[in-house]
mmCIF file of C-alpha atoms in Angstrom:
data_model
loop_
_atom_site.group_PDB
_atom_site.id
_atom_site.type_symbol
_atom_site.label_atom_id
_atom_site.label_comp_id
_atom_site.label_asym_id
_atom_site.label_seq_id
_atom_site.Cartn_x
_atom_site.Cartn_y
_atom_site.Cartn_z
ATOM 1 C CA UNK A 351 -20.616 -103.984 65.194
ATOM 2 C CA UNK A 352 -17.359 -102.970 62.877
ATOM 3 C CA UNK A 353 -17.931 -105.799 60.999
ATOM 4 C CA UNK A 354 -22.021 -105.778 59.777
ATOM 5 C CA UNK A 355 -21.047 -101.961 58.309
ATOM 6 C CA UNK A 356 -21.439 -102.155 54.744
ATOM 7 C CA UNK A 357 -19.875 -99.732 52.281
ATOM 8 C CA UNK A 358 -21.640 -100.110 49.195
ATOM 9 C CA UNK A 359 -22.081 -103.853 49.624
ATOM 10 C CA UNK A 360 -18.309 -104.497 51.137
ATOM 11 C CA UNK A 361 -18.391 -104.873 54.830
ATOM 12 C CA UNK A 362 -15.668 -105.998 56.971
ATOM 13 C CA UNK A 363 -17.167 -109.493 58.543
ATOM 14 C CA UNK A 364 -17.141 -110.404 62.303
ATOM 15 C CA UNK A 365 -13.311 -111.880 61.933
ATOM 16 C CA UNK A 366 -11.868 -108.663 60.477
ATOM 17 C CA UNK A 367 -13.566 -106.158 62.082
ATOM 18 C CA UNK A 368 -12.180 -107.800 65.223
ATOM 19 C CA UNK A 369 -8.645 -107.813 64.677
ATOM 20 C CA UNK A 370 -9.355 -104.002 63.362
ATOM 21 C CA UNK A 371 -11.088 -103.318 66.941
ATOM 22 C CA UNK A 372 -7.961 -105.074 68.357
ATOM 23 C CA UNK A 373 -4.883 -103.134 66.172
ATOM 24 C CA UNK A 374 -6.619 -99.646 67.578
ATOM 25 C CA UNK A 375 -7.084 -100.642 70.781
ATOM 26 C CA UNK A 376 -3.277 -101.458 70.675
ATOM 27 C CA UNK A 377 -2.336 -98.769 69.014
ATOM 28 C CA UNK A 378 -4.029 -96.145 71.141
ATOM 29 C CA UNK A 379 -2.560 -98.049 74.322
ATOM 30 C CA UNK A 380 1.060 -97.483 73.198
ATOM 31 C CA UNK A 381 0.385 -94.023 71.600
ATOM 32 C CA UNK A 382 -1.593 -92.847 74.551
ATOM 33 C CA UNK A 383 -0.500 -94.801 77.362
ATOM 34 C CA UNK A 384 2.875 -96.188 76.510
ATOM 35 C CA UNK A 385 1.407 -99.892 77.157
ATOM 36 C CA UNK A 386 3.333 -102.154 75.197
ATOM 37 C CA UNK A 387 3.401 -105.874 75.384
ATOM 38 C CA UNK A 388 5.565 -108.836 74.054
ATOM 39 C CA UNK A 389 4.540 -112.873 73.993
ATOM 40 C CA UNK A 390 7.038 -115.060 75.316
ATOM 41 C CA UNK A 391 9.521 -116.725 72.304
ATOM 42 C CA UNK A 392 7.615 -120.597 73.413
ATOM 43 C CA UNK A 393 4.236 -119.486 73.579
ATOM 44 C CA UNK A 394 4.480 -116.976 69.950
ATOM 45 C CA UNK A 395 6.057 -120.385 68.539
ATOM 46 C CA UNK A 396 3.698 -122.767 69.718
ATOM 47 C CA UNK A 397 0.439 -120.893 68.753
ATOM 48 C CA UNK A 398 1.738 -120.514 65.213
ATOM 49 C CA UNK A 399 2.924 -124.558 64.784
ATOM 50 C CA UNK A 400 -1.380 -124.557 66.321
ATOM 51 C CA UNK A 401 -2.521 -122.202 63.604
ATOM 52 C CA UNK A 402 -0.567 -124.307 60.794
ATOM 53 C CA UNK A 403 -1.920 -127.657 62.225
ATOM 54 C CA UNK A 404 -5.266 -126.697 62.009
ATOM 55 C CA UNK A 405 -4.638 -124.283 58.431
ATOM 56 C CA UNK A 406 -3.018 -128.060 57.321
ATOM 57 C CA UNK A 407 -6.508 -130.004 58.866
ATOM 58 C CA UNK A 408 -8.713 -127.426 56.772
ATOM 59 C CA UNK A 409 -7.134 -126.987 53.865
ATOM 60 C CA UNK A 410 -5.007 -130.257 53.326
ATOM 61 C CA UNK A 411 -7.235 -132.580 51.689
ATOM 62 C CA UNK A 412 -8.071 -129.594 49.331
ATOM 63 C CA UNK A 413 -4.342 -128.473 48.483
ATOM 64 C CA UNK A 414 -3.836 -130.909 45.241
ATOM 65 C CA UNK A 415 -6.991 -131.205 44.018
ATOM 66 C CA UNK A 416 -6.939 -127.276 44.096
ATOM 67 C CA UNK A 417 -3.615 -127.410 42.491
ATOM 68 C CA UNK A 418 -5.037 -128.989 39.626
ATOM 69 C CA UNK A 419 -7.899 -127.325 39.110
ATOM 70 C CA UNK A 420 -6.495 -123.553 39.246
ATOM 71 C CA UNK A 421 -3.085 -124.014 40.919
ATOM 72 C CA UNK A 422 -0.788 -123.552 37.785
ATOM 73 C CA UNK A 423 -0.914 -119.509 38.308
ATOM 74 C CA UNK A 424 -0.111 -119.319 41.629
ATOM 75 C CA UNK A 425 3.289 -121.962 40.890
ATOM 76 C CA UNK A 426 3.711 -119.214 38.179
ATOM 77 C CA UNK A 427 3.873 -116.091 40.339
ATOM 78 C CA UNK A 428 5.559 -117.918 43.045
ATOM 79 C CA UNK A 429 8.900 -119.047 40.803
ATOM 80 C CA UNK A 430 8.514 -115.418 39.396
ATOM 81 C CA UNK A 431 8.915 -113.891 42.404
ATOM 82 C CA UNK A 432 11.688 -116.499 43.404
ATOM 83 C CA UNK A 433 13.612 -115.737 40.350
ATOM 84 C CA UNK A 434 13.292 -112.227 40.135
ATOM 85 C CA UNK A 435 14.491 -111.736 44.351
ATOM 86 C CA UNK A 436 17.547 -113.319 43.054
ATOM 87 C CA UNK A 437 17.656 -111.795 40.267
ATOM 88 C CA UNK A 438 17.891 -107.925 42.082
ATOM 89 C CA UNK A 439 19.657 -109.400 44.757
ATOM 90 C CA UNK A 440 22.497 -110.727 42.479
ATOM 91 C CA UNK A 441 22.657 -107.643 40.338
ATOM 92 C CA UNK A 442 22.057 -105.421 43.189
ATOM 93 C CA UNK A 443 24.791 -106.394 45.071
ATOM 94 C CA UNK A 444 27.185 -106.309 42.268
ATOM 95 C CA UNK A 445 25.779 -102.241 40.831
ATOM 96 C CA UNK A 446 27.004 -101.799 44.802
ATOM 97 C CA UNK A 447 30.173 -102.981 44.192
ATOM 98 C CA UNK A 448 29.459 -105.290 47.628
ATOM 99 C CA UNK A 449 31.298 -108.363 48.244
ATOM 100 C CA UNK A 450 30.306 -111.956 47.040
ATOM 101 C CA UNK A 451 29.189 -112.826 50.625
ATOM 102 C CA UNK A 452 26.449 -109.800 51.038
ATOM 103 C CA UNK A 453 24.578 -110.976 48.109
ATOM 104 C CA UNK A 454 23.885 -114.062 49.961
ATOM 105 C CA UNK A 455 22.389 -112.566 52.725
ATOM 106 C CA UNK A 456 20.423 -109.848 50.354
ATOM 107 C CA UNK A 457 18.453 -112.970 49.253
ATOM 108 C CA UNK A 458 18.226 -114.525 53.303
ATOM 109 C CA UNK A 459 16.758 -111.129 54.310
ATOM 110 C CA UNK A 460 14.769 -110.512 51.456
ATOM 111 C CA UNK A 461 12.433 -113.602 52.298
ATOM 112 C CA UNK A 462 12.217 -112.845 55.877
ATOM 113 C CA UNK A 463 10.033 -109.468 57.559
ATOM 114 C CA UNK A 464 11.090 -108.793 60.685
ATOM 115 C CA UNK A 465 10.104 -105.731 62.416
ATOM 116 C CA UNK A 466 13.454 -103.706 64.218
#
């Protein structure tokens, strides 16, 4: 029902109206109720390697012949971000006077999102 809204010709769609539906159900469960939930280590892991096999079946035989057609950009952005997290990282560390050793994992952690 979320998803056939339409704000001046943007609406949501059926997939992401669902997960919106789903974040504030789960949000007014923990808020609310204190309900909280966590997915077992094996079972997180293997639904993502699922999700990346079938990303890979849909969008594999696509990826190069995408590349060539509009790909050079998106290689662009890509080695600027790459360059530039070292870039801070390197410099960042050293403005902080921190040792050699802390850059190093500046850069690890910078790539990574993880949720405390």
């Amino acid at each position: 029902m979320i998803g056939k809204f339409s704000l001046k010709g943007i609406s949501l769609g059926s997939t992401a109206g669902t997960l919106f539906v789903g974040v504030i159900l789960s949000m007014t469960a923990e808020a609310a109720y204190a309900i909280t939930y966590s997915i077992p280590g094996i079972l997180s892991s293997f639904m993502l390697l699922l999700f990346m096999y079938a990303l890979g079946l849909k969008v594999g035989p696509e990826f190069f012949s995408g590349l060539r057609k509009g790909g050079l950009p998106f290689v662009g952005v890509g080695l600027i971000v790459f360059v530039l997290n070292w870039v801070i990282c390197y410099f960042g560390a050293a403005w902080a006077g921190l040792a050699p050793g802390y850059a190093t994992g500046l850069i690890s952690g910078s790539y990574t999102k993880r949720r405390s």
